[in-house]
PDB file of C-alpha atoms in Angstrom:
ATOM      1  CA  MET A 473     -20.018  30.326   0.484  1.00 59.00           C
ATOM      2  CA  ILE A 474     -18.730  26.697   0.952  1.00 62.00           C
ATOM      3  CA  ALA A 475     -19.705  24.484  -2.015  1.00 67.00           C
ATOM      4  CA  THR A 476     -21.930  21.265  -1.335  1.00 88.00           C
ATOM      5  CA  VAL A 477     -19.521  18.633  -2.397  1.00 96.00           C
ATOM      6  CA  THR A 478     -19.798  14.848  -1.298  1.00 97.00           C
ATOM      7  CA  TRP A 479     -16.095  13.399  -0.227  1.00 98.00           C
ATOM      8  CA  GLN A 480     -15.210   9.735  -1.122  1.00 98.00           C
ATOM      9  CA  ALA A 481     -11.923   8.046  -0.590  1.00 98.00           C
ATOM     10  CA  LYS A 482     -10.558   5.266  -2.754  1.00 98.00           C
ATOM     11  CA  ARG A 483      -7.824   3.024  -3.041  1.00 98.00           C
ATOM     12  CA  TYR A 484      -6.460   2.836  -6.706  1.00 97.00           C
ATOM     13  CA  ALA A 485      -7.727  -1.026  -7.392  1.00 97.00           C
ATOM     14  CA  ASP A 486     -11.287   0.346  -6.572  1.00 98.00           C
ATOM     15  CA  LEU A 487     -11.227   3.477  -9.413  1.00 98.00           C
ATOM     16  CA  SER A 488     -13.117   3.077 -11.891  1.00 98.00           C
ATOM     17  CA  LEU A 489     -11.117   3.748 -15.378  1.00 97.00           C
ATOM     18  CA  ASP A 490     -13.424   6.935 -15.655  1.00 97.00           C
ATOM     19  CA  GLU A 491     -12.485   7.945 -12.163  1.00 98.00           C
ATOM     20  CA  LEU A 492      -8.699   7.476 -12.663  1.00 97.00           C
ATOM     21  CA  TYR A 493      -8.910   9.759 -16.117  1.00 97.00           C
ATOM     22  CA  GLU A 494     -10.542  12.261 -14.387  1.00 97.00           C
ATOM     23  CA  LEU A 495      -8.142  12.374 -11.643  1.00 97.00           C
ATOM     24  CA  LEU A 496      -5.162  12.166 -13.781  1.00 96.00           C
ATOM     25  CA  ASN A 497      -6.646  14.788 -16.134  1.00 96.00           C
ATOM     26  CA  LEU A 498      -7.188  17.306 -13.376  1.00 97.00           C
ATOM     27  CA  ARG A 499      -3.958  16.957 -11.668  1.00 96.00           C
ATOM     28  CA  ALA A 500      -2.417  18.186 -15.052  1.00 94.00           C
ATOM     29  CA  GLN A 501      -4.242  20.523 -15.680  1.00 95.00           C
ATOM     30  CA  VAL A 502      -3.795  22.336 -12.316  1.00 94.00           C
ATOM     31  CA  PHE A 503       0.338  21.380 -11.738  1.00 90.00           C
ATOM     32  CA  VAL A 504       1.418  20.411 -15.184  1.00 85.00           C
ATOM     33  CA  ILE A 505      -0.749  23.502 -17.389  1.00 88.00           C
ATOM     34  CA  GLU A 506      -1.604  26.306 -14.735  1.00 90.00           C
ATOM     35  CA  GLN A 507       1.268  25.842 -12.493  1.00 86.00           C
ATOM     36  CA  ASN A 508       3.965  24.938 -15.093  1.00 84.00           C
ATOM     37  CA  CYS A 509       5.577  22.249 -13.523  1.00 79.00           C
ATOM     38  CA  VAL A 510       7.074  19.711 -15.841  1.00 79.00           C
ATOM     39  CA  TYR A 511       7.318  16.388 -14.096  1.00 79.00           C
ATOM     40  CA  LEU A 512       5.931  12.526 -14.162  1.00 78.00           C
ATOM     41  CA  ASP A 513       2.474  12.932 -12.451  1.00 84.00           C
ATOM     42  CA  PRO A 514       2.063   9.632 -12.496  1.00 89.00           C
ATOM     43  CA  ASP A 515       4.726   8.499 -10.109  1.00 93.00           C
ATOM     44  CA  GLY A 516       3.701   4.813  -9.492  1.00 94.00           C
ATOM     45  CA  LYS A 517       2.632   5.776  -5.725  1.00 97.00           C
ATOM     46  CA  ASP A 518      -1.344   6.109  -6.729  1.00 97.00           C
ATOM     47  CA  ARG A 519      -1.207   2.080  -7.248  1.00 96.00           C
ATOM     48  CA  HIS A 520       0.115   1.499  -3.949  1.00 97.00           C
ATOM     49  CA  PRO A 521      -2.142  -0.835  -2.197  1.00 97.00           C
ATOM     50  CA  GLU A 522      -2.752   1.650   1.031  1.00 98.00           C
ATOM     51  CA  ALA A 523      -2.597   4.992  -1.083  1.00 98.00           C
ATOM     52  CA  LEU A 524      -5.990   6.502  -0.768  1.00 98.00           C
ATOM     53  CA  HIS A 525      -7.487   8.778  -3.664  1.00 98.00           C
ATOM     54  CA  LEU A 526      -9.555  11.505  -1.844  1.00 98.00           C
ATOM     55  CA  MET A 527     -12.724  13.112  -4.601  1.00 98.00           C
ATOM     56  CA  GLY A 528     -14.920  15.689  -3.570  1.00 98.00           C
ATOM     57  CA  ARG A 529     -17.653  15.750  -6.037  1.00 97.00           C
ATOM     58  CA  ALA A 530     -19.947  18.700  -6.906  1.00 97.00           C
ATOM     59  CA  ALA A 531     -24.074  17.855  -7.080  1.00 95.00           C
ATOM     60  CA  ASP A 532     -23.614  17.980 -10.757  1.00 95.00           C
ATOM     61  CA  GLY A 533     -20.878  15.035 -10.504  1.00 96.00           C
ATOM     62  CA  ARG A 534     -17.866  16.885 -11.711  1.00 97.00           C
ATOM     63  CA  LEU A 535     -14.523  16.377  -9.817  1.00 98.00           C
ATOM     64  CA  ALA A 536     -14.286  19.804  -7.721  1.00 98.00           C
ATOM     65  CA  ALA A 537     -11.154  19.025  -5.694  1.00 98.00           C
ATOM     66  CA  TYR A 538      -8.974  16.126  -4.983  1.00 98.00           C
ATOM     67  CA  LEU A 539      -5.866  15.038  -2.949  1.00 98.00           C
ATOM     68  CA  ARG A 540      -4.221  11.842  -2.660  1.00 98.00           C
ATOM     69  CA  ILE A 541      -3.184  10.123   0.811  1.00 98.00           C
ATOM     70  CA  LEU A 542      -0.173   7.836   0.982  1.00 98.00           C
ATOM     71  CA  PRO A 543       0.925   5.325   3.680  1.00 98.00           C
ATOM     72  CA  ALA A 544       4.033   5.968   5.822  1.00 98.00           C
ATOM     73  CA  GLY A 545       6.932   5.037   4.148  1.00 97.00           C
ATOM     74  CA  LEU A 546       6.472   6.153   0.855  1.00 97.00           C
ATOM     75  CA  SER A 547       7.137   9.672   0.762  1.00 96.00           C
ATOM     76  CA  TYR A 548       8.046  10.107   4.387  1.00 97.00           C
ATOM     77  CA  PRO A 549       8.552   8.091   6.821  1.00 97.00           C
ATOM     78  CA  GLN A 550       5.187   9.362   8.163  1.00 98.00           C
ATOM     79  CA  VAL A 551       1.526   9.374   6.817  1.00 98.00           C
ATOM     80  CA  SER A 552       1.570  12.212   4.197  1.00 98.00           C
ATOM     81  CA  PHE A 553      -0.955  13.786   1.440  1.00 98.00           C
ATOM     82  CA  GLY A 554      -0.301  15.697  -1.798  1.00 96.00           C
ATOM     83  CA  ARG A 555      -1.583  16.411  -4.855  1.00 95.00           C
ATOM     84  CA  VAL A 556      -3.446  18.900  -2.936  1.00 96.00           C
ATOM     85  CA  LEU A 557      -5.711  20.495  -5.831  1.00 96.00           C
ATOM     86  CA  THR A 558      -9.086  22.565  -6.256  1.00 97.00           C
ATOM     87  CA  ALA A 559     -10.479  22.433 -10.294  1.00 97.00           C
ATOM     88  CA  ALA A 560     -10.802  26.142 -11.251  1.00 97.00           C
ATOM     89  CA  ASP A 561     -14.697  26.357 -11.617  1.00 96.00           C
ATOM     90  CA  PHE A 562     -14.479  25.585  -8.074  1.00 97.00           C
ATOM     91  CA  ARG A 563     -11.951  27.951  -6.500  1.00 96.00           C
ATOM     92  CA  GLY A 564     -12.988  30.610  -3.729  1.00 95.00           C
ATOM     93  CA  LEU A 565     -15.913  28.443  -2.775  1.00 95.00           C
ATOM     94  CA  GLY A 566     -14.255  27.376   0.668  1.00 94.00           C
ATOM     95  CA  LEU A 567     -13.450  23.643  -0.219  1.00 96.00           C
ATOM     96  CA  GLY A 568     -10.014  23.560   0.846  1.00 95.00           C
ATOM     97  CA  GLY A 569     -10.831  23.764   4.631  1.00 96.00           C
ATOM     98  CA  PRO A 570     -13.354  20.589   4.171  1.00 97.00           C
ATOM     99  CA  MET A 571     -11.110  18.737   2.059  1.00 97.00           C
ATOM    100  CA  LEU A 572      -8.510  19.046   4.558  1.00 97.00           C
ATOM    101  CA  GLU A 573     -10.965  17.751   7.510  1.00 97.00           C
ATOM    102  CA  ALA A 574     -12.007  15.138   5.102  1.00 98.00           C
ATOM    103  CA  ALA A 575      -8.339  13.819   4.833  1.00 98.00           C
ATOM    104  CA  LEU A 576      -7.555  14.082   8.327  1.00 98.00           C
ATOM    105  CA  ILE A 577     -10.848  11.963   9.127  1.00 97.00           C
ATOM    106  CA  GLU A 578      -9.784   9.081   6.573  1.00 98.00           C
ATOM    107  CA  ILE A 579      -6.011   8.868   8.147  1.00 98.00           C
ATOM    108  CA  GLU A 580      -7.303   8.836  11.677  1.00 97.00           C
ATOM    109  CA  ARG A 581      -9.751   5.884  10.315  1.00 97.00           C
ATOM    110  CA  ARG A 582      -6.988   3.853   8.631  1.00 97.00           C
ATOM    111  CA  TRP A 583      -3.984   4.966  10.647  1.00 97.00           C
ATOM    112  CA  PRO A 584      -5.059   5.687  14.259  1.00 97.00           C
ATOM    113  CA  GLY A 585      -3.042   8.524  16.040  1.00 97.00           C
ATOM    114  CA  ALA A 586      -0.099   8.586  12.948  1.00 97.00           C
ATOM    115  CA  ASP A 587       2.051  11.358  12.372  1.00 98.00           C
ATOM    116  CA  ILE A 588       1.305  13.111   9.105  1.00 98.00           C
ATOM    117  CA  GLN A 589       4.293  15.207   7.159  1.00 98.00           C
ATOM    118  CA  ILE A 590       3.491  16.733   4.112  1.00 98.00           C
ATOM    119  CA  GLY A 591       5.448  19.131   1.478  1.00 96.00           C
ATOM    120  CA  ALA A 592       3.458  22.172   0.868  1.00 96.00           C
ATOM    121  CA  GLN A 593       3.782  25.343  -1.057  1.00 93.00           C
ATOM    122  CA  ALA A 594       5.406  27.539   1.693  1.00 96.00           C
ATOM    123  CA  HIS A 595       2.849  30.628   1.321  1.00 95.00           C
ATOM    124  CA  LEU A 596       0.435  27.677   2.658  1.00 96.00           C
ATOM    125  CA  GLN A 597       2.307  27.176   5.995  1.00 97.00           C
ATOM    126  CA  ALA A 598      -0.214  29.303   8.138  1.00 97.00           C
ATOM    127  CA  TYR A 599      -3.236  27.501   6.441  1.00 96.00           C
ATOM    128  CA  TYR A 600      -1.875  24.478   7.479  1.00 97.00           C
ATOM    129  CA  GLY A 601      -1.312  25.642  10.553  1.00 97.00           C
ATOM    130  CA  ARG A 602      -4.840  25.818  11.824  1.00 97.00           C
ATOM    131  CA  TYR A 603      -4.683  22.105  11.671  1.00 97.00           C
ATOM    132  CA  GLY A 604      -1.943  21.491  13.601  1.00 97.00           C
ATOM    133  CA  PHE A 605       0.697  21.160  11.105  1.00 98.00           C
ATOM    134  CA  GLU A 606       4.370  22.812  12.143  1.00 98.00           C
ATOM    135  CA  PRO A 607       7.512  23.376  10.260  1.00 98.00           C
ATOM    136  CA  ALA A 608       9.654  20.593   9.845  1.00 97.00           C
ATOM    137  CA  SER A 609      12.287  21.703   7.176  1.00 97.00           C
ATOM    138  CA  GLU A 610      13.884  25.085   5.907  1.00 97.00           C
ATOM    139  CA  PRO A 611      11.882  26.065   2.660  1.00 96.00           C
ATOM    140  CA  TYR A 612      13.307  24.569  -0.412  1.00 96.00           C
ATOM    141  CA  VAL A 613      12.191  24.886  -3.908  1.00 94.00           C
ATOM    142  CA  GLU A 614      10.642  22.242  -5.939  1.00 90.00           C
ATOM    143  CA  ASP A 615       9.441  22.319  -9.877  1.00 84.00           C
ATOM    144  CA  GLY A 616      10.240  26.360  -9.359  1.00 86.00           C
ATOM    145  CA  ILE A 617       7.863  26.871  -6.379  1.00 89.00           C
ATOM    146  CA  ALA A 618       8.617  27.629  -2.924  1.00 94.00           C
ATOM    147  CA  HIS A 619       7.612  24.673  -0.221  1.00 96.00           C
ATOM    148  CA  ILE A 620       8.061  23.535   3.314  1.00 98.00           C
ATOM    149  CA  ASP A 621       7.713  20.299   4.877  1.00 98.00           C
ATOM    150  CA  LEU A 622       5.220  20.614   7.561  1.00 98.00           C
ATOM    151  CA  LEU A 623       4.520  17.719  10.503  1.00 98.00           C
ATOM    152  CA  ARG A 624       1.775  17.242  12.350  1.00 98.00           C
ATOM    153  CA  ARG A 625       1.824  15.137  15.442  1.00 97.00           C
ATOM    154  CA  GLY A 626      -0.644  12.500  15.915  1.00 93.00           C
ATOM    155  CA  ARG A 627      -2.295  11.598  19.396  1.00 80.00           C
ATOM    156  CA  GLY A 628       0.338   8.350  19.355  1.00 68.00           C
ATOM    157  CA  ALA A 629       3.010  10.710  19.522  1.00 50.00           C
ATOM    158  CA  ALA A 630       5.362  10.290  22.528  1.00 46.00           C
TER     159      ALA A 630
END
């Protein structure tokens, strides 16, 4: 069952204080508390003028899912996305695919034909492969979790 979620991408400057608090709180809940990854989550990239915060809101207004889209040259030479999460209350409802599709649409709208590189948890390689992502590195450990860089070639690629 796929939950009904409304997707919206906003730049940092367009986030309300409550939205910023909510997304940072949810990122801390998932990455710092649940996954026990001790790192400085607000890394300065959130504030980049081209960074986008993709938020999925449930019908009741709660933040159900989130990811951050970054322009080329900020994390990777290519456009990228990360901080991908679904809130605990919304897991298992099929939000991953719609969130990824919303992100790919937003990236294509802002950066037509762009390549996209991500650092994903290694166990999700096949999942992202369904969306055209291919391995771009050997597996590596980040924050105690196996990761792999994945690349999706845009239509502008030679």
